[in-house]
Each structure stands twice: as C-alpha cells, then as structure tokens.
Coordinates of C-alpha atoms in Angstrom, one line a residue:
M1 CA 3.6 -33.8 -50.3
T2 CA 3.0 -36.0 -48.0
R3 CA 3.0 -39.1 -50.3
G4 CA 4.6 -42.1 -48.6
I5 CA 4.3 -40.9 -45.2
V6 CA 1.9 -42.5 -42.5
V7 CA 1.8 -41.9 -38.9
R8 CA 1.2 -44.3 -36.0
D9 CA 1.8 -45.0 -32.5
A10 CA 5.0 -46.2 -32.0
V11 CA 6.4 -49.6 -30.9
P12 CA 9.4 -50.8 -29.6
E13 CA 10.9 -51.9 -32.3
D14 CA 11.0 -48.0 -33.0
A15 CA 13.3 -46.8 -30.6
E16 CA 16.7 -46.9 -32.5
G17 CA 14.9 -45.0 -35.5
V18 CA 13.2 -42.7 -32.7
A19 CA 16.9 -42.3 -31.5
R20 CA 18.6 -41.8 -35.2
V21 CA 15.8 -38.8 -35.6
H22 CA 17.0 -37.0 -32.2
V23 CA 20.3 -37.1 -33.0
A24 CA 20.4 -36.4 -36.6
S25 CA 18.0 -33.4 -36.3
W26 CA 19.9 -31.7 -32.9
Q27 CA 23.2 -31.7 -35.2
V28 CA 20.9 -29.9 -38.2
A29 CA 19.2 -27.6 -36.2
Y30 CA 21.2 -26.6 -33.7
D31 CA 24.4 -27.0 -35.1
H32 CA 24.4 -22.4 -34.4
I33 CA 23.6 -22.5 -30.5
F34 CA 26.2 -25.8 -29.2
P35 CA 30.0 -26.2 -30.3
A36 CA 30.2 -28.9 -33.2
E37 CA 32.2 -31.1 -31.0
A38 CA 29.3 -31.4 -28.5
L39 CA 27.3 -32.5 -31.5
A40 CA 28.9 -34.5 -32.5
R41 CA 29.3 -36.8 -29.3
L42 CA 25.7 -37.0 -30.0
D43 CA 26.1 -40.0 -31.8
E44 CA 27.6 -42.2 -28.3
T45 CA 24.9 -41.1 -26.9
A46 CA 22.2 -43.2 -29.5
D47 CA 22.2 -46.4 -27.8
R48 CA 20.7 -44.8 -24.0
R49 CA 18.3 -42.4 -26.1
A50 CA 17.4 -45.8 -27.9
A51 CA 16.3 -47.3 -24.5
H52 CA 14.7 -44.2 -22.7
W53 CA 12.3 -43.9 -26.2
R54 CA 11.8 -47.9 -25.5
R55 CA 11.5 -47.2 -22.2
E56 CA 8.7 -44.4 -22.7
V57 CA 6.3 -46.7 -25.7
E58 CA 6.8 -49.6 -23.4
G59 CA 5.7 -47.9 -19.5
R60 CA 3.7 -45.5 -21.7
V61 CA 2.2 -42.5 -18.9
P62 CA -1.3 -42.6 -18.2
L63 CA -3.2 -40.1 -21.1
S64 CA 0.4 -39.7 -22.7
S65 CA 1.1 -40.8 -25.9
T66 CA 4.9 -40.7 -29.1
L67 CA 3.9 -41.3 -32.4
V68 CA 6.2 -41.6 -35.1
A69 CA 6.2 -41.1 -38.9
E70 CA 7.6 -43.7 -41.6
S71 CA 8.7 -43.2 -44.8
D72 CA 9.2 -46.9 -46.8
G73 CA 9.6 -49.2 -43.5
E74 CA 11.9 -46.1 -41.4
V75 CA 11.0 -43.7 -39.1
V76 CA 11.7 -40.0 -40.4
G77 CA 10.2 -37.9 -37.6
F78 CA 8.3 -38.7 -34.3
V79 CA 6.0 -36.7 -31.9
D80 CA 5.9 -37.6 -28.0
V81 CA 2.6 -35.2 -26.2
R82 CA 2.0 -36.2 -22.3
P83 CA 0.1 -34.0 -19.5
S84 CA 1.7 -30.6 -18.9
R85 CA 4.8 -31.2 -16.4
D86 CA 4.7 -27.7 -15.7
D87 CA 3.8 -26.0 -12.2
D88 CA 1.0 -23.8 -13.2
A89 CA -0.4 -26.1 -15.4
E90 CA -3.9 -27.7 -14.7
A91 CA -3.1 -30.8 -15.7
E92 CA -5.9 -31.7 -16.2
R93 CA -6.8 -29.7 -19.0
T94 CA -3.6 -28.8 -20.2
A95 CA -1.1 -31.4 -22.5
E96 CA 2.1 -31.0 -22.9
L97 CA 4.3 -31.9 -26.6
T98 CA 7.3 -32.5 -25.1
A99 CA 9.0 -33.2 -28.7
I100 CA 8.8 -33.6 -32.1
Y101 CA 11.4 -33.8 -34.6
V102 CA 12.2 -35.1 -38.1
A103 CA 14.8 -36.1 -39.6
P104 CA 16.8 -33.2 -42.0
P105 CA 16.3 -35.6 -45.2
A106 CA 12.8 -35.5 -44.2
W107 CA 12.6 -31.7 -43.4
G108 CA 9.7 -30.1 -45.9
S109 CA 8.1 -33.5 -47.1
G110 CA 5.5 -33.0 -44.7
A111 CA 6.1 -35.1 -41.7
G112 CA 6.5 -32.7 -39.4
R113 CA 2.9 -31.1 -39.8
L114 CA 1.4 -35.0 -40.3
L115 CA 3.0 -35.4 -36.2
M116 CA 1.6 -31.7 -35.4
T117 CA -2.2 -32.6 -36.9
E118 CA -2.2 -36.4 -35.1
A119 CA -1.0 -35.0 -31.9
L120 CA -3.4 -32.3 -31.4
D121 CA -6.0 -34.5 -32.3
R122 CA -5.2 -37.3 -30.3
L123 CA -5.0 -34.2 -27.6
R124 CA -8.5 -33.2 -28.1
R125 CA -9.7 -36.7 -27.9
L126 CA -8.3 -37.2 -24.5
G127 CA -10.3 -34.4 -23.5
F128 CA -7.2 -31.8 -23.6
E129 CA -8.3 -28.4 -23.7
E130 CA -4.3 -26.6 -24.6
A131 CA -0.7 -27.9 -24.8
T132 CA 2.2 -26.0 -24.5
L133 CA 5.7 -26.7 -25.7
W134 CA 9.0 -25.1 -24.9
V135 CA 11.5 -24.4 -27.5
L136 CA 15.0 -22.7 -27.6
A137 CA 14.5 -19.2 -28.0
D138 CA 17.5 -18.7 -30.8
N139 CA 15.3 -21.5 -32.8
P140 CA 13.7 -19.5 -35.7
R141 CA 12.8 -22.8 -37.6
A142 CA 11.1 -24.2 -35.2
R143 CA 9.3 -21.3 -34.0
R144 CA 7.9 -20.4 -37.7
F145 CA 6.6 -24.2 -37.9
Y146 CA 5.0 -23.6 -34.7
E147 CA 3.8 -20.5 -35.4
L148 CA 2.1 -21.6 -38.8
A149 CA 0.4 -24.1 -36.5
G150 CA -1.6 -22.1 -34.7
W151 CA 0.9 -22.0 -31.8
R152 CA 1.4 -18.4 -29.8
D153 CA 4.2 -17.3 -27.7
D154 CA 2.8 -17.1 -24.0
G155 CA 5.2 -14.9 -22.2
A156 CA 7.3 -17.6 -19.7
V157 CA 10.6 -18.2 -20.5
K158 CA 13.0 -20.3 -18.5
E159 CA 17.2 -20.7 -19.0
D160 CA 18.2 -24.4 -19.1
E161 CA 21.6 -25.8 -19.9
F162 CA 22.4 -28.9 -22.1
L163 CA 25.7 -29.4 -23.5
D164 CA 27.7 -27.6 -21.7
T165 CA 25.4 -24.4 -23.1
R166 CA 23.3 -22.2 -21.3
V167 CA 20.1 -21.8 -23.4
R168 CA 17.2 -19.9 -23.3
E169 CA 13.6 -21.5 -24.0
V170 CA 10.0 -20.0 -24.7
R171 CA 6.4 -21.1 -23.7
Y172 CA 4.3 -21.8 -27.1
R173 CA 0.4 -22.4 -26.0
I174 CA -2.6 -24.0 -28.7
R175 CA -6.3 -23.8 -27.7
L176 CA -6.9 -27.2 -28.6

C-alpha cells in the first residue's frame, strides 16, 4: 500500500509541510492526553515550527538526517535522526530517533514504515550500533508501531511537560 510514496532527504522548502504534519499528527494522536484547547492552539505555532525545521535542514548537525515521505508532491510524513542526546549514551555508537510523524490521513498507508526503514538504514550506514527514541507512555498506537519495527522498551523513564500537562515518557532501543 506504499505505492506513490517516496522517501527523500528534506530540503528547506519542505519546512511548511513538515510543520503541518507535526501539528496535525499531535492534534489527533494525543487528543486523549492533552486538553482540546491546547491542541487547537498548536495551529498558531505552524510558522514557528516551519522556521525550526527550515533551520534544522539548512544547518544539519553532523551524522543527522531529516527525511520526508512525499505523496503526490505533498509531504505526508517525516523522521529526524541524530546522535543520541541522552546523558547515558555513547554518542559515537548510539543514535536517537527524535521525531517520526505521519499526517493522520496517511496513517496506514505505509509512509511511517518507509520512513522508519530508511532512517534505520541511514543510521547503519553512518556506523551507529544502536538507536533510542522517547515516546509518551500513554501512546499505545506509536508504541505498537515501534514494537512491530523491532524496538523494545529499555526501562528508562522521564517526566516532562508539554502543553501545560505533565507526561511520562519511556525510552525504546533497537540494535542496528
């Protein structure tokens, strides 16, 4: 079902599409976690998010990549990977998947699977031995997606705050 979806390196012109996917996916995926008003206000952050992703693509950190999934000329998903930012990681061997989002209308299309496959392949080619990611503990859809791709909860937990809501995150890990 991945027909017509292309995964490629992001370019600065993709920033608005990446921001749109980021906001739309949060608004649907996290509607059971965050207040509706807070999620609705994310629309107001689109310009700031686009500027962030444009800077990320233009000022690429060494050994990092932002990839987009495109269908019919439209960004329908993205993934970002880089050396791990965790204090307990060996940066030379551990990468981090910092974000992977697919626009809700494209859920089930295979775009997420294609993004994940290309991101992990890219990390292997860069010489990383393992990768980690952080996911909201109360995000069963994403956790199932990661587990089907071979990721496993490694027991690390942290508390954070997003949209004025305290959340618990768990770390997943995969051998590359």
